[in-house]
């Protein structure tokens, strides 16, 4: 699509080699609205990536934009550390009224810093403090963040190696479906816990994603999640659900664990909680776990007030009733049908798909196919990333606010990209 | 000043006990402009705190505000991960032209995530990767952040205890003045390094603040910093300057290490780099250290484009010439004169002060006096925090854009608060 | 049996509370010969414990005793660090000729210090050095020693807790039969290794006992051991067999892994290698792994020359031909028949037994039964210890030199003790 | 001296490259008596090395030998784990009567395994358990052993590197004289402890040698040891004296800390405690620290009964009165005079010496001189090793039972070796 190559020289000469997405998408983006991004050369892209889940309400959502501009115009507090502000109060009240109370969730709210890894670090600290133990159980192909605490419970060997120190105090357990159904759920985990000779350090907590977004769109069954919650309860471990990518409606309900009917002890939220793509995160926990001393965890940007404003507006606009959840499930069915068709069209490709709500993965027997599909999709004007330890899964993550027509457009591009990479 | 107590119930019932600043400042802040914050009850406060250093250009600085509103109005990219955007390019080019090139600094720029601790984690990872060693040297009373990697090189015992695991791979060395001048600089450190029997794990890097902002406004002499840089060079350790609080002009020059004439291997910036109090951070390093693999470190909010916009505007507005540096030094002399007078008025208090540019600390023989001074200042309409391991230092951190009159007003409140807490 | 209580006051008042065996056997032992121990009050005990495997040739074996007395009489070197001595040379040559060469084993011999945990520490150090990785795989219910390196790969939670620091750098995997045959061998282990997202730190080595002596007389099948050896080879991990308790003929052949036909990369020996119960241990490894620098590992008593003398005498006396192996297997069949009878006599007890050569375990549905059987056996003049994480297994470990009559005598006592504890 | 080269082939081909002493002393030793060792080729060596301190009573001391032979002849218990035996009782009673009671030392006695590193591991475990903290303070150039717990508090970088994992949970402090008298004792250590922002993990204990034998014969002044004991008391840290090399009379009194008048909380003994060079070690601690659970620490050879026999005989023979202490001090004066003369004869060599009792070090400005002196001494029939992180110190460690004539003979060889290596 691009004819003249984009002007990338300053990125290439000045920015670190660590940059990644920009390598697969050689364009310089300038504007965006809803599910469309525009580069400076006038090209438009349909976005099935949504800021890795940070843009569930689309780019520059007009409802949130209005609230944000008003707030900035009137010189509302921008930076507030953990000072009490009217913006924070509005957020807390709305979160309480719109999210927690209707779901009978009695959580304390912590602002641990504005990014997902801050929320995970705070969750792990709190679990260790409450239980007086160091060890955390994580799952194969988990992704929880890049700072050392979060990285230690992340599965990806390449990212782990970046730590430069041995990552310890964590033990991986098999995620749902990991051993291909040949082993009863939690057989190994429970044996380790019950056996005083197993060599497993007694865990403070288990941290889990209900669907592993970075790990390959691995979907845990509700009964598996219930089994895990039950195991945690029986074996005196806290259950942490990292809902950073799958929360905020990505799978349908506001929290991805609602479908399973479980109530985690600790929940992390980030990415789309701010609504507008502004950095914000939350760590939620049961009141009896709130053993923090004042200031025991802090962070300069933990009170990112503009994000409180857009977060509040998003909750008010999208979660005051059950419409968003229904719509997401409907859109998910649209995706599912299309993926089903793609798979059935390519029986020799060994393609499989899986997902829920508006997060889906498409995988081929040839592990390199996913990257080719994404590359071709880009040429065709669709932003689509891969997932999984070997980037072997095409990951569909459209905005929850995408229209059926846009969704259809993107799915058709995927179908074409699959055909053209056969 | 407050007559009717502020409405804090939702904070008290819903927000975690971890909150801290809001306890000392029982007000609900609503708006702010320049060096003034306004609570919802109509009270106004002069701000000598500046978002813990994140608001060097004052609250809602009109120049930056204009750029930000324009960007948001025109639907510029808000959330961009590490995609190339026009906003990021503008920032990179401006940072290159206004900051790096005039100072002959040849650094690669990494966006490690939007908070200070992200920048420190990335710096430590890179140092360990480059040198193939785990150990990092930090200094007494250092503060580098709350995620596990950063916390391990932070001095504060209370915050360290929050980790819930033993913090290892770091060894503290005495910061400048720590041993009261009785010991030659680096005597101990160098002996440990040169002695093959010392038991010190060979360090990958040294991480240092030029002035310890959280640790008690401890000011390293330029010659001490030069000695440290020389030691690092001679002993094959990378020198990391954490300039998160002291950079962006806080001490006068853009980088706080400029006065010492040293060129660190790695530099971290955050807090005021975004200009407007929006989350943003940078890790800078010499090009030969850029051994990152693509995506080896990442983070959802590492491309916070609104912050790129305000950051660019701030660099253009304040750093294109040498005015800001001169002005900060002049303001600093104003503070120094006032503190000198306060100290000489209270000879029995054992008061001392220290600082540079617009960061100053005032300490009394009675360690509890600082908290009293800050509490009284709040009643008198001045926001002022304490610093140091026992909160024993009054910390002055006004905006760099404060007017001489506002500065004088605040200094007079401090003088009065000191008198009234005698 | 004991009428006047033994005089234990000095032990009780002066020796640490850490003492354990002596609590179950309240006698003061004075002399011993073969499979008989005598206390100072004139009682005689049949020994089915054999110094926890250190006395495979019985107490004060006359052949070894003669060699030892001669050596001491003639003022042979007693303490030699790693100096070359005639006693060490005799041992090395004999070990080469009698043990290694006939088995086609090409191992270098290291004297890592005289105890089992020294041998394990050296094995782990070497594996980590050779592979440049920290992580070690151990198995559920493994026992490898009490110093921190060995303890980290030991399963017992009570003993691990004694470390006082988190034990890391190790991950437990299921030993053979651990998951009751419901899971294919190494399914989980191999998946973790092959999956770049599993979160398992890439191991340097696997350490395994062929039969877990302390862990409950858990017997690995030869095919399981072969599968493990194959996995190690395919996945670039060193295989360490800890043969401290099961080597030196305990299971029949000199090395317990011979039956499986595998050749470990590293082997640890201790306990009975000295023959006479004198402290001695060996770490054996393939020549290409001998990357030690001179003195990189050392230890004051690594050259315990009297033990070299008795070790040499034992090898000469018992291993020059295949008699010992045959005899042990025959004795084992005698034990097996007796245990079979005991079990069939007590169908309601849920008793099971397992073992090989002259190491056997007897377990009951009631986990406390084992301790009762051992206590009753002591009253009946038989020394017998328990094993397993909850001391739930009666462990039979008679000397390899025991006569069929003595063996029968002990087995009859066990049968009686079982009956009398029903 | 050697004319035909010794037959070393089996050592060279079969024994690991880790061997060290034997490289400097290319002889095959066969017999020894008192301070003389004899190789198989008929050469005799005077021993100023004493098994690295394990042979304080000389080789095959006839008094101990008689007791040992009698015990073995009468089939006394050889291997006893922690069973009560008459030999152990005799040792405990004698240790109580001859050593502890006369010195007013109220210690519980633990048999942690027969080697020094076992004793240190047990001491560190106990300290961590009692205090509930992980961190241990050690000193520059400390040596405590080769298993991972002990190695983490050992200074030597080469030996530390052998661990293959990062050695953490320990922090080195300057040993006495380390900073050349320019810094008040414990200035740095105490500041770290008193400052809540220092970054030092609160230590459970301090482990120290009164004279660092491996670290270069570094002698702590009694007042420094008293200062350390006082610091430990004031700052709630346990004081562990590792007396493995310097105890058992090496410096004159039985415990090397007696001269300083301090009473450590925990003491480790090994090397010469068994008397005859047989593996044995003790961990002693104040009764209120005896929080061990039965079996929480164990070890197969912790009841090495032949060593109890020789240990008892040694205590009876040498420590029932004060003669040994006086004699050692007298012999030490003989050494001191000789070293003084050597040093004064070689003013240009920059030679220095230091020591106490019968442990002395001789150092030259040229760090490689020590190895040359030892090599020449070997040619002249004297066994002498080096010490220090760069093997820069000639270490004199004759048996305490050496005659004045033998001592003089050895000292003359040293003087000659110094002359001939000038």
PDB file of N, CA, C and O in Angstrom, chain C residues 91-116:
ATOM      1  N   UNK C  91      43.594 -46.732  46.656  1.00  0.00           N
ATOM      2  CA  UNK C  91      42.150 -46.656  46.467  1.00  0.00           C
ATOM      3  C   UNK C  91      41.818 -46.352  45.010  1.00  0.00           C
ATOM      4  O   UNK C  91      40.959 -47.005  44.407  1.00  0.00           O
ATOM      5  N   UNK C  92      42.472 -45.355  44.453  1.00  0.00           N
ATOM      6  CA  UNK C  92      42.156 -44.958  43.079  1.00  0.00           C
ATOM      7  C   UNK C  92      42.363 -46.118  42.111  1.00  0.00           C
ATOM      8  O   UNK C  92      41.525 -46.397  41.256  1.00  0.00           O
ATOM      9  N   UNK C  93      43.488 -46.795  42.274  1.00  0.00           N
ATOM     10  CA  UNK C  93      43.784 -47.907  41.371  1.00  0.00           C
ATOM     11  C   UNK C  93      42.755 -49.015  41.514  1.00  0.00           C
ATOM     12  O   UNK C  93      42.288 -49.591  40.529  1.00  0.00           O
ATOM     13  N   UNK C  94      42.433 -49.310  42.740  1.00  0.00           N
ATOM     14  CA  UNK C  94      41.471 -50.385  42.981  1.00  0.00           C
ATOM     15  C   UNK C  94      40.091 -49.997  42.470  1.00  0.00           C
ATOM     16  O   UNK C  94      39.380 -50.805  41.869  1.00  0.00           O
ATOM     17  N   UNK C  95      39.707 -48.752  42.711  1.00  0.00           N
ATOM     18  CA  UNK C  95      38.400 -48.297  42.237  1.00  0.00           C
ATOM     19  C   UNK C  95      38.340 -48.386  40.710  1.00  0.00           C
ATOM     20  O   UNK C  95      37.348 -48.794  40.132  1.00  0.00           O
ATOM     21  N   UNK C  96      39.437 -48.000  40.108  1.00  0.00           N
ATOM     22  CA  UNK C  96      39.532 -48.097  38.648  1.00  0.00           C
ATOM     23  C   UNK C  96      39.423 -49.552  38.183  1.00  0.00           C
ATOM     24  O   UNK C  96      38.614 -49.884  37.296  1.00  0.00           O
ATOM     25  N   UNK C  97      40.225 -50.406  38.814  1.00  0.00           N
ATOM     26  CA  UNK C  97      40.312 -51.787  38.341  1.00  0.00           C
ATOM     27  C   UNK C  97      39.072 -52.615  38.687  1.00  0.00           C
ATOM     28  O   UNK C  97      38.636 -53.443  37.900  1.00  0.00           O
ATOM     29  N   UNK C  98      38.552 -52.419  39.864  1.00  0.00           N
ATOM     30  CA  UNK C  98      37.483 -53.295  40.353  1.00  0.00           C
ATOM     31  C   UNK C  98      36.104 -52.755  39.976  1.00  0.00           C
ATOM     32  O   UNK C  98      35.184 -53.515  39.689  1.00  0.00           O
ATOM     33  N   UNK C  99      35.976 -51.455  39.959  1.00  0.00           N
ATOM     34  CA  UNK C  99      34.644 -50.872  39.752  1.00  0.00           C
ATOM     35  C   UNK C  99      34.495 -50.260  38.362  1.00  0.00           C
ATOM     36  O   UNK C  99      33.620 -50.656  37.592  1.00  0.00           O
ATOM     37  N   UNK C 100      35.312 -49.283  38.034  1.00  0.00           N
ATOM     38  CA  UNK C 100      35.064 -48.526  36.804  1.00  0.00           C
ATOM     39  C   UNK C 100      35.318 -49.340  35.545  1.00  0.00           C
ATOM     40  O   UNK C 100      34.457 -49.433  34.671  1.00  0.00           O
ATOM     41  N   UNK C 101      36.521 -49.914  35.460  1.00  0.00           N
ATOM     42  CA  UNK C 101      36.894 -50.555  34.204  1.00  0.00           C
ATOM     43  C   UNK C 101      35.964 -51.719  33.830  1.00  0.00           C
ATOM     44  O   UNK C 101      35.501 -51.782  32.687  1.00  0.00           O
ATOM     45  N   UNK C 102      35.651 -52.614  34.774  1.00  0.00           N
ATOM     46  CA  UNK C 102      34.768 -53.733  34.397  1.00  0.00           C
ATOM     47  C   UNK C 102      33.383 -53.275  33.942  1.00  0.00           C
ATOM     48  O   UNK C 102      32.671 -54.027  33.281  1.00  0.00           O
ATOM     49  N   UNK C 103      32.989 -52.077  34.334  1.00  0.00           N
ATOM     50  CA  UNK C 103      31.672 -51.563  33.950  1.00  0.00           C
ATOM     51  C   UNK C 103      31.778 -50.592  32.770  1.00  0.00           C
ATOM     52  O   UNK C 103      30.790 -49.923  32.437  1.00  0.00           O
ATOM     53  N   UNK C 104      32.985 -50.500  32.214  1.00  0.00           N
ATOM     54  CA  UNK C 104      33.182 -49.573  31.090  1.00  0.00           C
ATOM     55  C   UNK C 104      32.799 -48.152  31.439  1.00  0.00           C
ATOM     56  O   UNK C 104      32.223 -47.431  30.615  1.00  0.00           O
ATOM     57  N   UNK C 105      33.076 -47.773  32.666  1.00  0.00           N
ATOM     58  CA  UNK C 105      32.735 -46.403  33.083  1.00  0.00           C
ATOM     59  C   UNK C 105      33.988 -45.547  33.059  1.00  0.00           C
ATOM     60  O   UNK C 105      34.980 -45.869  33.720  1.00  0.00           O
ATOM     61  N   UNK C 106      33.934 -44.509  32.291  1.00  0.00           N
ATOM     62  CA  UNK C 106      35.092 -43.621  32.159  1.00  0.00           C
ATOM     63  C   UNK C 106      34.823 -42.361  32.969  1.00  0.00           C
ATOM     64  O   UNK C 106      34.306 -41.374  32.448  1.00  0.00           O
ATOM     65  N   UNK C 107      35.118 -42.434  34.255  1.00  0.00           N
ATOM     66  CA  UNK C 107      34.846 -41.299  35.131  1.00  0.00           C
ATOM     67  C   UNK C 107      36.131 -40.741  35.717  1.00  0.00           C
ATOM     68  O   UNK C 107      37.028 -41.510  36.072  1.00  0.00           O
ATOM     69  N   UNK C 108      36.169 -39.427  35.879  1.00  0.00           N
ATOM     70  CA  UNK C 108      37.178 -38.808  36.741  1.00  0.00           C
ATOM     71  C   UNK C 108      36.662 -38.883  38.178  1.00  0.00           C
ATOM     72  O   UNK C 108      35.442 -38.859  38.413  1.00  0.00           O
ATOM     73  N   UNK C 109      37.591 -38.965  39.127  1.00  0.00           N
ATOM     74  CA  UNK C 109      37.230 -39.118  40.534  1.00  0.00           C
ATOM     75  C   UNK C 109      37.613 -37.844  41.297  1.00  0.00           C
ATOM     76  O   UNK C 109      38.753 -37.397  41.223  1.00  0.00           O
ATOM     77  N   UNK C 110      36.651 -37.311  42.015  1.00  0.00           N
ATOM     78  CA  UNK C 110      36.908 -36.131  42.849  1.00  0.00           C
ATOM     79  C   UNK C 110      36.602 -36.492  44.300  1.00  0.00           C
ATOM     80  O   UNK C 110      35.606 -37.172  44.567  1.00  0.00           O
ATOM     81  N   UNK C 111      37.471 -36.003  45.198  1.00  0.00           N
ATOM     82  CA  UNK C 111      37.232 -36.167  46.628  1.00  0.00           C
ATOM     83  C   UNK C 111      36.736 -34.822  47.161  1.00  0.00           C
ATOM     84  O   UNK C 111      37.542 -33.928  47.450  1.00  0.00           O
ATOM     85  N   UNK C 112      35.445 -34.660  47.283  1.00  0.00           N
ATOM     86  CA  UNK C 112      34.888 -33.332  47.525  1.00  0.00           C
ATOM     87  C   UNK C 112      34.755 -32.963  48.988  1.00  0.00           C
ATOM     88  O   UNK C 112      34.195 -31.909  49.309  1.00  0.00           O
ATOM     89  N   UNK C 113      35.249 -33.793  49.868  1.00  0.00           N
ATOM     90  CA  UNK C 113      34.976 -33.684  51.304  1.00  0.00           C
ATOM     91  C   UNK C 113      34.340 -34.994  51.685  1.00  0.00           C
ATOM     92  O   UNK C 113      33.872 -35.719  50.822  1.00  0.00           O
ATOM     93  N   UNK C 114      34.323 -35.343  52.984  1.00  0.00           N
ATOM     94  CA  UNK C 114      34.037 -36.725  53.337  1.00  0.00           C
ATOM     95  C   UNK C 114      32.556 -37.061  53.511  1.00  0.00           C
ATOM     96  O   UNK C 114      32.254 -38.176  53.914  1.00  0.00           O
ATOM     97  N   UNK C 115      31.638 -36.134  53.257  1.00  0.00           N
ATOM     98  CA  UNK C 115      30.237 -36.466  53.515  1.00  0.00           C
ATOM     99  C   UNK C 115      29.428 -36.373  52.234  1.00  0.00           C
ATOM    100  O   UNK C 115      29.854 -35.763  51.247  1.00  0.00           O
ATOM    101  N   UNK C 116      28.266 -36.963  52.284  1.00  0.00           N
ATOM    102  CA  UNK C 116      27.409 -36.990  51.125  1.00  0.00           C
ATOM    103  C   UNK C 116      27.061 -35.600  50.625  1.00  0.00           C
ATOM    104  O   UNK C 116      27.069 -35.328  49.419  1.00  0.00           O
TER     105      UNK C 116
END
